[in-house]
């Protein structure tokens, strides 16, 4: 343990040293050094809009630069000359949106987010006041103003209506209620009632409150999860994020008499722009876990990225799969740490992941290639089946009776390899992705004679192998349907994923995701969506395992799961 933290200290020192060298590099101080604009384009409900056009305009409305947003709604305008501009976003079935009077400064990387609105949403701002006689003339032929006499809709002499937002936007409050159920991942089964509230102001502050109550047949006490997150943009180059989450799973079993696990997770991060070309982020996750025993751990992470035009080169390290990036602190599917049990003691998966990545982005094609090295202790292996009392009391398994899934710990191992993917826009908002990974994964052989559980776990050994995946994602503009179909393959005797820290890889084997807005005249309110999420549809990769104590088990890198639900955003 001391050696690991020593290595982490050396790594942080290296990051700081590289940043100091970059800050003092002589070519970075040139007066004509260009700057950059970046951000995310969303709709009125906060959904990122892929394939939207973002244009940078001069005061005379001539176009300086134009790009398309990627599949996450992100855009980047690099190598700009300092000055005053307007930023315009255009998307299918949306009114264009314009952000005026942007002061682009030298040696700065500014973050500007844009929101696209429909005609109905725009006219909800009525009634409007007429212009007064003493108001200055606009360069626009027609203007609609709000009751506060602020410009909202305008029409260019030779263009369409556009929604205009200035830098002093009012606070935005969004809420969502979610009802979903089905056989999900470990600790997440049953019927769940969840709500989420998000409040943002001026694009520089955001507060999130999320709660989830789960229940199931036979469970006397409901599971509960709460999360509070806060984000603050101190300057255009400096963002801090903090997330606090608690989870109580009273049904999780370590033995036939020991039930219930509680976790407390605290995450924090800071993102900094050191130079116009160099970004850095540092963060940490603190975990406290209580069951039959108590475990406490810190999981630091960090990254440094150099950007030049459409090319980015980065170094990234992490020590937990659920906390790897600053902008994903509140997006992990579960706040529970990845847990297992060994000799009657709870274990949290611990790791040191390091990677160097090269990324190139274009309007229609993007590729990423990374080399990585992982050192993993107590790797969690997923499984399920009918567990006997003897095996449940063996001290080597954590069991979830709601989903009938279990976690066990494999042996420590080290892996290194290559990860790559190629993304291409097929048409409109449809993207096709090919992925590849090379490295080690834990494998389980077939048994001629039934062993006990402890003996069976000793047969989990790493082996060098590969992963191949293909996915197709898209959005139907006319209906608002979001969908994804993917297939990720690796040898069926592997029970862990190749490159386990690659969180962008699709789910194992054949998986489908569909999110559909629901419209039925005036019977259903606006903002209602249905969700269907099916993972490992064909139930591939299962390794059967019958123990001498009568348990009929299986282990697999991914369980088959079906989840469906309805959400209402208002």
mmCIF file of C-alpha atoms in Angstrom, residues 73-386:
data_model
loop_
_atom_site.group_PDB
_atom_site.id
_atom_site.type_symbol
_atom_site.label_atom_id
_atom_site.label_comp_id
_atom_site.label_asym_id
_atom_site.label_seq_id
_atom_site.Cartn_x
_atom_site.Cartn_y
_atom_site.Cartn_z
ATOM 1 C CA UNK A 73 -23.384 17.410 -28.108
ATOM 2 C CA UNK A 74 -19.864 18.828 -27.692
ATOM 3 C CA UNK A 75 -18.143 21.267 -30.055
ATOM 4 C CA UNK A 76 -14.714 22.903 -30.325
ATOM 5 C CA UNK A 77 -13.741 26.029 -32.277
ATOM 6 C CA UNK A 78 -9.963 26.365 -32.122
ATOM 7 C CA UNK A 79 -7.315 28.836 -33.332
ATOM 8 C CA UNK A 80 -9.538 31.930 -33.113
ATOM 9 C CA UNK A 81 -8.462 35.556 -33.318
ATOM 10 C CA UNK A 82 -9.447 37.591 -30.236
ATOM 11 C CA UNK A 83 -12.431 39.889 -30.691
ATOM 12 C CA UNK A 84 -16.190 40.258 -30.253
ATOM 13 C CA UNK A 85 -18.341 37.549 -31.818
ATOM 14 C CA UNK A 86 -21.738 35.863 -31.732
ATOM 15 C CA UNK A 87 -22.178 32.110 -31.415
ATOM 16 C CA UNK A 88 -25.038 30.445 -33.305
ATOM 17 C CA UNK A 89 -26.352 26.864 -33.013
ATOM 18 C CA UNK A 90 -28.746 25.235 -35.479
ATOM 19 C CA UNK A 91 -30.450 21.839 -35.258
ATOM 20 C CA UNK A 92 -33.134 19.915 -37.087
ATOM 21 C CA UNK A 93 -36.690 20.859 -35.918
ATOM 22 C CA UNK A 94 -35.293 23.587 -33.624
ATOM 23 C CA UNK A 95 -35.117 27.348 -33.891
ATOM 24 C CA UNK A 96 -31.536 28.593 -34.244
ATOM 25 C CA UNK A 97 -30.039 29.939 -31.010
ATOM 26 C CA UNK A 98 -27.695 32.925 -30.839
ATOM 27 C CA UNK A 99 -25.382 33.997 -28.002
ATOM 28 C CA UNK A 100 -24.320 37.615 -28.580
ATOM 29 C CA UNK A 101 -21.420 39.817 -27.541
ATOM 30 C CA UNK A 102 -18.898 37.109 -26.730
ATOM 31 C CA UNK A 103 -15.566 38.674 -25.810
ATOM 32 C CA UNK A 104 -12.948 36.219 -27.044
ATOM 33 C CA UNK A 105 -9.664 36.968 -25.283
ATOM 34 C CA UNK A 106 -6.158 35.939 -26.238
ATOM 35 C CA UNK A 107 -4.625 32.963 -24.426
ATOM 36 C CA UNK A 108 -8.034 31.847 -23.142
ATOM 37 C CA UNK A 109 -10.210 28.768 -23.666
ATOM 38 C CA UNK A 110 -13.842 29.706 -23.049
ATOM 39 C CA UNK A 111 -16.740 27.327 -22.307
ATOM 40 C CA UNK A 112 -20.114 28.430 -23.735
ATOM 41 C CA UNK A 113 -23.156 26.147 -23.640
ATOM 42 C CA UNK A 114 -26.151 26.691 -25.941
ATOM 43 C CA UNK A 115 -29.792 25.586 -25.689
ATOM 44 C CA UNK A 116 -31.981 24.893 -28.728
ATOM 45 C CA UNK A 117 -35.713 25.643 -28.435
ATOM 46 C CA UNK A 118 -38.731 24.687 -30.497
ATOM 47 C CA UNK A 119 -41.218 27.262 -31.791
ATOM 48 C CA UNK A 120 -43.681 26.295 -29.045
ATOM 49 C CA UNK A 121 -41.084 26.728 -26.307
ATOM 50 C CA UNK A 122 -40.004 30.089 -27.717
ATOM 51 C CA UNK A 123 -43.500 31.552 -27.800
ATOM 52 C CA UNK A 124 -44.111 30.536 -24.199
ATOM 53 C CA UNK A 125 -42.176 33.712 -23.369
ATOM 54 C CA UNK A 126 -45.123 35.888 -24.474
ATOM 55 C CA UNK A 127 -46.563 38.442 -23.749
ATOM 56 C CA UNK A 128 -43.984 40.891 -25.027
ATOM 57 C CA UNK A 129 -43.556 44.643 -24.693
ATOM 58 C CA UNK A 130 -43.210 47.008 -27.609
ATOM 59 C CA UNK A 131 -39.919 48.796 -28.104
ATOM 60 C CA UNK A 132 -39.733 52.245 -26.591
ATOM 61 C CA UNK A 133 -38.829 55.303 -28.649
ATOM 62 C CA UNK A 134 -35.562 55.956 -26.843
ATOM 63 C CA UNK A 135 -34.208 52.437 -27.317
ATOM 64 C CA UNK A 136 -31.167 52.063 -29.578
ATOM 65 C CA UNK A 137 -31.730 50.569 -33.005
ATOM 66 C CA UNK A 138 -30.961 46.905 -33.570
ATOM 67 C CA UNK A 139 -29.218 45.494 -36.605
ATOM 68 C CA UNK A 140 -32.220 43.182 -36.894
ATOM 69 C CA UNK A 141 -35.384 43.826 -38.893
ATOM 70 C CA UNK A 142 -37.783 42.425 -36.314
ATOM 71 C CA UNK A 143 -37.571 41.852 -32.553
ATOM 72 C CA UNK A 144 -39.792 40.122 -30.011
ATOM 73 C CA UNK A 145 -39.144 41.124 -26.419
ATOM 74 C CA UNK A 146 -40.166 39.689 -23.072
ATOM 75 C CA UNK A 147 -42.058 41.419 -20.299
ATOM 76 C CA UNK A 148 -38.662 42.464 -18.948
ATOM 77 C CA UNK A 149 -37.976 44.134 -22.331
ATOM 78 C CA UNK A 150 -35.108 41.759 -23.174
ATOM 79 C CA UNK A 151 -34.645 40.429 -26.720
ATOM 80 C CA UNK A 152 -35.883 36.860 -27.153
ATOM 81 C CA UNK A 153 -36.762 36.247 -30.811
ATOM 82 C CA UNK A 154 -35.298 38.077 -33.789
ATOM 83 C CA UNK A 155 -35.374 37.721 -37.538
ATOM 84 C CA UNK A 156 -32.483 38.505 -39.823
ATOM 85 C CA UNK A 157 -33.357 40.391 -42.988
ATOM 86 C CA UNK A 158 -32.300 37.359 -44.997
ATOM 87 C CA UNK A 159 -32.692 34.624 -42.411
ATOM 88 C CA UNK A 160 -35.106 32.765 -40.111
ATOM 89 C CA UNK A 161 -36.287 33.439 -36.585
ATOM 90 C CA UNK A 162 -33.581 32.879 -33.992
ATOM 91 C CA UNK A 163 -33.759 32.564 -30.210
ATOM 92 C CA UNK A 164 -31.413 35.074 -28.592
ATOM 93 C CA UNK A 165 -29.916 34.488 -25.155
ATOM 94 C CA UNK A 166 -27.574 36.908 -23.433
ATOM 95 C CA UNK A 167 -24.960 36.256 -20.765
ATOM 96 C CA UNK A 168 -27.323 37.110 -17.888
ATOM 97 C CA UNK A 169 -29.750 34.246 -18.206
ATOM 98 C CA UNK A 170 -32.203 33.586 -15.398
ATOM 99 C CA UNK A 171 -31.915 30.551 -13.136
ATOM 100 C CA UNK A 172 -33.160 27.321 -14.705
ATOM 101 C CA UNK A 173 -34.943 24.642 -12.663
ATOM 102 C CA UNK A 174 -35.605 21.207 -14.115
ATOM 103 C CA UNK A 175 -37.135 18.166 -12.461
ATOM 104 C CA UNK A 176 -37.607 14.568 -13.528
ATOM 105 C CA UNK A 177 -39.601 11.690 -12.058
ATOM 106 C CA UNK A 178 -38.598 8.156 -13.085
ATOM 107 C CA UNK A 179 -40.318 4.817 -12.578
ATOM 108 C CA UNK A 180 -38.433 1.709 -13.710
ATOM 109 C CA UNK A 181 -38.128 -1.931 -12.881
ATOM 110 C CA UNK A 182 -36.717 -5.232 -14.041
ATOM 111 C CA UNK A 183 -33.717 -7.480 -13.519
ATOM 112 C CA UNK A 184 -30.841 -5.048 -13.415
ATOM 113 C CA UNK A 185 -27.257 -5.120 -12.200
ATOM 114 C CA UNK A 186 -26.100 -6.279 -8.762
ATOM 115 C CA UNK A 187 -27.946 -4.332 -6.051
ATOM 116 C CA UNK A 188 -30.245 -2.504 -8.480
ATOM 117 C CA UNK A 189 -33.149 -4.895 -9.030
ATOM 118 C CA UNK A 190 -36.834 -4.500 -8.205
ATOM 119 C CA UNK A 191 -39.175 -1.573 -8.739
ATOM 120 C CA UNK A 192 -37.549 1.864 -8.392
ATOM 121 C CA UNK A 193 -39.132 5.272 -7.844
ATOM 122 C CA UNK A 194 -36.666 8.078 -8.462
ATOM 123 C CA UNK A 195 -36.671 11.820 -8.889
ATOM 124 C CA UNK A 196 -34.021 14.328 -9.896
ATOM 125 C CA UNK A 197 -33.893 18.099 -9.561
ATOM 126 C CA UNK A 198 -31.323 20.260 -11.336
ATOM 127 C CA UNK A 199 -30.890 23.992 -10.867
ATOM 128 C CA UNK A 200 -28.432 25.977 -12.971
ATOM 129 C CA UNK A 201 -27.589 29.669 -13.252
ATOM 130 C CA UNK A 202 -25.618 31.644 -15.842
ATOM 131 C CA UNK A 203 -23.869 28.485 -17.096
ATOM 132 C CA UNK A 204 -21.447 28.774 -14.184
ATOM 133 C CA UNK A 205 -23.326 27.056 -11.331
ATOM 134 C CA UNK A 206 -25.257 23.808 -11.174
ATOM 135 C CA UNK A 207 -26.897 21.951 -8.281
ATOM 136 C CA UNK A 208 -28.236 18.386 -8.566
ATOM 137 C CA UNK A 209 -30.406 16.469 -6.097
ATOM 138 C CA UNK A 210 -31.249 12.843 -6.866
ATOM 139 C CA UNK A 211 -33.089 10.213 -4.832
ATOM 140 C CA UNK A 212 -34.018 6.603 -5.583
ATOM 141 C CA UNK A 213 -36.226 4.281 -3.522
ATOM 142 C CA UNK A 214 -36.302 0.615 -4.547
ATOM 143 C CA UNK A 215 -38.627 -2.164 -3.439
ATOM 144 C CA UNK A 216 -39.191 -5.807 -4.349
ATOM 145 C CA UNK A 217 -41.295 -8.800 -3.376
ATOM 146 C CA UNK A 218 -40.118 -10.394 -0.166
ATOM 147 C CA UNK A 219 -38.026 -7.374 0.894
ATOM 148 C CA UNK A 220 -39.216 -5.952 4.211
ATOM 149 C CA UNK A 221 -37.081 -2.800 3.911
ATOM 150 C CA UNK A 222 -36.684 -0.687 0.783
ATOM 151 C CA UNK A 223 -33.294 0.198 -0.637
ATOM 152 C CA UNK A 224 -32.428 3.891 -0.800
ATOM 153 C CA UNK A 225 -29.938 6.039 -2.668
ATOM 154 C CA UNK A 226 -29.458 9.805 -2.457
ATOM 155 C CA UNK A 227 -27.014 12.049 -4.294
ATOM 156 C CA UNK A 228 -26.231 15.754 -4.071
ATOM 157 C CA UNK A 229 -23.899 17.392 -6.567
ATOM 158 C CA UNK A 230 -22.583 20.949 -6.971
ATOM 159 C CA UNK A 231 -20.658 22.433 -9.881
ATOM 160 C CA UNK A 232 -19.139 25.925 -10.037
ATOM 161 C CA UNK A 233 -17.281 27.566 -12.904
ATOM 162 C CA UNK A 234 -14.933 29.899 -11.051
ATOM 163 C CA UNK A 235 -13.467 31.275 -14.279
ATOM 164 C CA UNK A 236 -13.807 30.185 -17.922
ATOM 165 C CA UNK A 237 -10.710 28.068 -17.280
ATOM 166 C CA UNK A 238 -11.457 26.632 -13.841
ATOM 167 C CA UNK A 239 -14.368 24.372 -12.809
ATOM 168 C CA UNK A 240 -14.863 22.619 -9.475
ATOM 169 C CA UNK A 241 -17.283 19.766 -8.839
ATOM 170 C CA UNK A 242 -18.380 18.043 -5.632
ATOM 171 C CA UNK A 243 -20.681 15.044 -5.219
ATOM 172 C CA UNK A 244 -21.897 13.381 -2.009
ATOM 173 C CA UNK A 245 -23.900 10.145 -2.185
ATOM 174 C CA UNK A 246 -25.264 7.570 0.243
ATOM 175 C CA UNK A 247 -26.694 4.140 -0.503
ATOM 176 C CA UNK A 248 -28.423 1.611 1.754
ATOM 177 C CA UNK A 249 -28.998 -1.927 0.459
ATOM 178 C CA UNK A 250 -30.581 -3.831 3.362
ATOM 179 C CA UNK A 251 -31.103 -7.046 1.377
ATOM 180 C CA UNK A 252 -27.477 -7.720 0.373
ATOM 181 C CA UNK A 253 -26.173 -10.839 2.144
ATOM 182 C CA UNK A 254 -22.663 -11.775 3.241
ATOM 183 C CA UNK A 255 -23.872 -14.814 5.195
ATOM 184 C CA UNK A 256 -27.254 -16.380 5.893
ATOM 185 C CA UNK A 257 -27.585 -14.163 8.992
ATOM 186 C CA UNK A 258 -25.602 -11.058 8.017
ATOM 187 C CA UNK A 259 -27.596 -8.697 5.802
ATOM 188 C CA UNK A 260 -27.329 -5.079 4.764
ATOM 189 C CA UNK A 261 -24.592 -2.900 3.298
ATOM 190 C CA UNK A 262 -24.321 0.886 3.507
ATOM 191 C CA UNK A 263 -21.929 3.108 1.591
ATOM 192 C CA UNK A 264 -20.896 6.752 1.725
ATOM 193 C CA UNK A 265 -19.163 8.248 -1.309
ATOM 194 C CA UNK A 266 -17.596 11.729 -1.533
ATOM 195 C CA UNK A 267 -16.221 12.858 -4.896
ATOM 196 C CA UNK A 268 -14.504 16.108 -5.808
ATOM 197 C CA UNK A 269 -12.549 17.417 -8.767
ATOM 198 C CA UNK A 270 -11.056 20.532 -10.297
ATOM 199 C CA UNK A 271 -10.597 21.179 -14.019
ATOM 200 C CA UNK A 272 -8.053 23.769 -15.142
ATOM 201 C CA UNK A 273 -6.871 25.264 -18.417
ATOM 202 C CA UNK A 274 -3.154 25.821 -17.954
ATOM 203 C CA UNK A 275 -2.489 27.242 -21.438
ATOM 204 C CA UNK A 276 -4.629 27.642 -24.582
ATOM 205 C CA UNK A 277 -3.503 24.149 -25.536
ATOM 206 C CA UNK A 278 -3.109 22.346 -22.194
ATOM 207 C CA UNK A 279 -5.910 21.212 -19.848
ATOM 208 C CA UNK A 280 -5.562 19.385 -16.537
ATOM 209 C CA UNK A 281 -7.908 17.813 -14.010
ATOM 210 C CA UNK A 282 -7.416 16.248 -10.597
ATOM 211 C CA UNK A 283 -9.986 14.550 -8.397
ATOM 212 C CA UNK A 284 -10.592 12.048 -5.648
ATOM 213 C CA UNK A 285 -13.266 9.639 -4.481
ATOM 214 C CA UNK A 286 -13.564 8.785 -0.777
ATOM 215 C CA UNK A 287 -15.453 5.542 -0.021
ATOM 216 C CA UNK A 288 -16.727 4.265 3.319
ATOM 217 C CA UNK A 289 -18.403 0.861 3.254
ATOM 218 C CA UNK A 290 -20.087 -0.916 6.178
ATOM 219 C CA UNK A 291 -21.407 -4.469 6.361
ATOM 220 C CA UNK A 292 -20.071 -7.331 8.451
ATOM 221 C CA UNK A 293 -16.838 -5.327 8.346
ATOM 222 C CA UNK A 294 -15.933 -1.726 7.525
ATOM 223 C CA UNK A 295 -13.746 -0.615 4.634
ATOM 224 C CA UNK A 296 -12.435 2.908 3.907
ATOM 225 C CA UNK A 297 -10.484 3.914 0.805
ATOM 226 C CA UNK A 298 -9.423 6.877 -1.330
ATOM 227 C CA UNK A 299 -9.461 6.646 -5.118
ATOM 228 C CA UNK A 300 -7.622 9.559 -6.781
ATOM 229 C CA UNK A 301 -7.735 10.257 -10.522
ATOM 230 C CA UNK A 302 -6.306 12.821 -12.902
ATOM 231 C CA UNK A 303 -5.607 13.719 -16.519
ATOM 232 C CA UNK A 304 -3.595 16.120 -18.631
ATOM 233 C CA UNK A 305 -4.627 16.861 -22.219
ATOM 234 C CA UNK A 306 -2.874 18.745 -25.005
ATOM 235 C CA UNK A 307 -5.093 19.979 -27.848
ATOM 236 C CA UNK A 308 -3.984 21.257 -31.216
ATOM 237 C CA UNK A 309 -6.700 21.780 -33.801
ATOM 238 C CA UNK A 310 -8.641 18.526 -34.190
ATOM 239 C CA UNK A 311 -5.973 16.419 -32.425
ATOM 240 C CA UNK A 312 -5.768 15.741 -28.680
ATOM 241 C CA UNK A 313 -3.103 13.818 -26.757
ATOM 242 C CA UNK A 314 -3.736 12.946 -23.108
ATOM 243 C CA UNK A 315 -2.381 11.072 -20.115
ATOM 244 C CA UNK A 316 -4.958 9.698 -17.691
ATOM 245 C CA UNK A 317 -4.766 7.742 -14.442
ATOM 246 C CA UNK A 318 -7.515 6.379 -12.187
ATOM 247 C CA UNK A 319 -7.825 4.007 -9.246
ATOM 248 C CA UNK A 320 -11.564 3.164 -9.400
ATOM 249 C CA UNK A 321 -13.796 2.456 -12.383
ATOM 250 C CA UNK A 322 -16.703 4.581 -11.086
ATOM 251 C CA UNK A 323 -14.565 7.729 -10.714
ATOM 252 C CA UNK A 324 -12.349 8.437 -13.705
ATOM 253 C CA UNK A 325 -13.310 11.835 -15.154
ATOM 254 C CA UNK A 326 -14.287 15.149 -13.609
ATOM 255 C CA UNK A 327 -17.342 15.679 -15.811
ATOM 256 C CA UNK A 328 -18.740 12.227 -14.967
ATOM 257 C CA UNK A 329 -18.792 12.414 -11.165
ATOM 258 C CA UNK A 330 -22.607 12.401 -10.975
ATOM 259 C CA UNK A 331 -23.157 10.048 -13.933
ATOM 260 C CA UNK A 332 -22.031 6.706 -12.513
ATOM 261 C CA UNK A 333 -24.838 4.146 -12.727
ATOM 262 C CA UNK A 334 -24.362 3.251 -9.078
ATOM 263 C CA UNK A 335 -22.680 5.016 -6.188
ATOM 264 C CA UNK A 336 -21.916 1.694 -4.506
ATOM 265 C CA UNK A 337 -18.201 0.818 -4.791
ATOM 266 C CA UNK A 338 -17.347 -2.389 -6.649
ATOM 267 C CA UNK A 339 -17.364 -4.924 -3.796
ATOM 268 C CA UNK A 340 -16.720 -8.606 -3.104
ATOM 269 C CA UNK A 341 -15.752 -10.747 -0.102
ATOM 270 C CA UNK A 342 -12.701 -12.753 0.867
ATOM 271 C CA UNK A 343 -12.322 -14.816 4.057
ATOM 272 C CA UNK A 344 -15.414 -13.175 5.526
ATOM 273 C CA UNK A 345 -14.192 -9.596 4.957
ATOM 274 C CA UNK A 346 -15.653 -7.099 2.525
ATOM 275 C CA UNK A 347 -13.247 -6.088 -0.239
ATOM 276 C CA UNK A 348 -13.340 -3.095 -2.529
ATOM 277 C CA UNK A 349 -11.775 -3.482 -5.929
ATOM 278 C CA UNK A 350 -8.548 -1.457 -6.048
ATOM 279 C CA UNK A 351 -6.541 -0.631 -9.125
ATOM 280 C CA UNK A 352 -4.060 1.684 -10.768
ATOM 281 C CA UNK A 353 -5.015 2.437 -14.352
ATOM 282 C CA UNK A 354 -2.726 4.485 -16.603
ATOM 283 C CA UNK A 355 -3.162 5.301 -20.272
ATOM 284 C CA UNK A 356 -1.842 7.524 -23.038
ATOM 285 C CA UNK A 357 -4.463 8.404 -25.628
ATOM 286 C CA UNK A 358 -4.450 9.981 -29.079
ATOM 287 C CA UNK A 359 -7.754 11.362 -30.361
ATOM 288 C CA UNK A 360 -8.611 12.995 -33.659
ATOM 289 C CA UNK A 361 -12.026 14.555 -34.304
ATOM 290 C CA UNK A 362 -13.558 15.557 -37.599
ATOM 291 C CA UNK A 363 -16.978 16.566 -38.809
ATOM 292 C CA UNK A 364 -17.907 13.029 -39.846
ATOM 293 C CA UNK A 365 -15.192 10.791 -38.405
ATOM 294 C CA UNK A 366 -13.422 10.465 -35.077
ATOM 295 C CA UNK A 367 -10.908 7.920 -33.854
ATOM 296 C CA UNK A 368 -9.205 7.200 -30.534
ATOM 297 C CA UNK A 369 -6.187 4.986 -29.818
ATOM 298 C CA UNK A 370 -4.794 4.378 -26.323
ATOM 299 C CA UNK A 371 -2.142 2.227 -24.699
ATOM 300 C CA UNK A 372 -2.838 1.291 -21.086
ATOM 301 C CA UNK A 373 -1.526 -0.592 -18.083
ATOM 302 C CA UNK A 374 -3.752 -1.807 -15.207
ATOM 303 C CA UNK A 375 -2.780 -3.256 -11.855
ATOM 304 C CA UNK A 376 -5.955 -4.701 -10.276
ATOM 305 C CA UNK A 377 -6.394 -6.048 -6.744
ATOM 306 C CA UNK A 378 -9.528 -7.970 -5.666
ATOM 307 C CA UNK A 379 -11.089 -7.833 -9.164
ATOM 308 C CA UNK A 380 -14.821 -8.442 -8.947
ATOM 309 C CA UNK A 381 -16.296 -11.334 -10.934
ATOM 310 C CA UNK A 382 -20.059 -11.357 -11.497
ATOM 311 C CA UNK A 383 -22.216 -14.440 -11.265
ATOM 312 C CA UNK A 384 -25.560 -15.831 -10.205
ATOM 313 C CA UNK A 385 -27.619 -18.959 -9.608
ATOM 314 C CA UNK A 386 -28.921 -21.048 -6.709
#
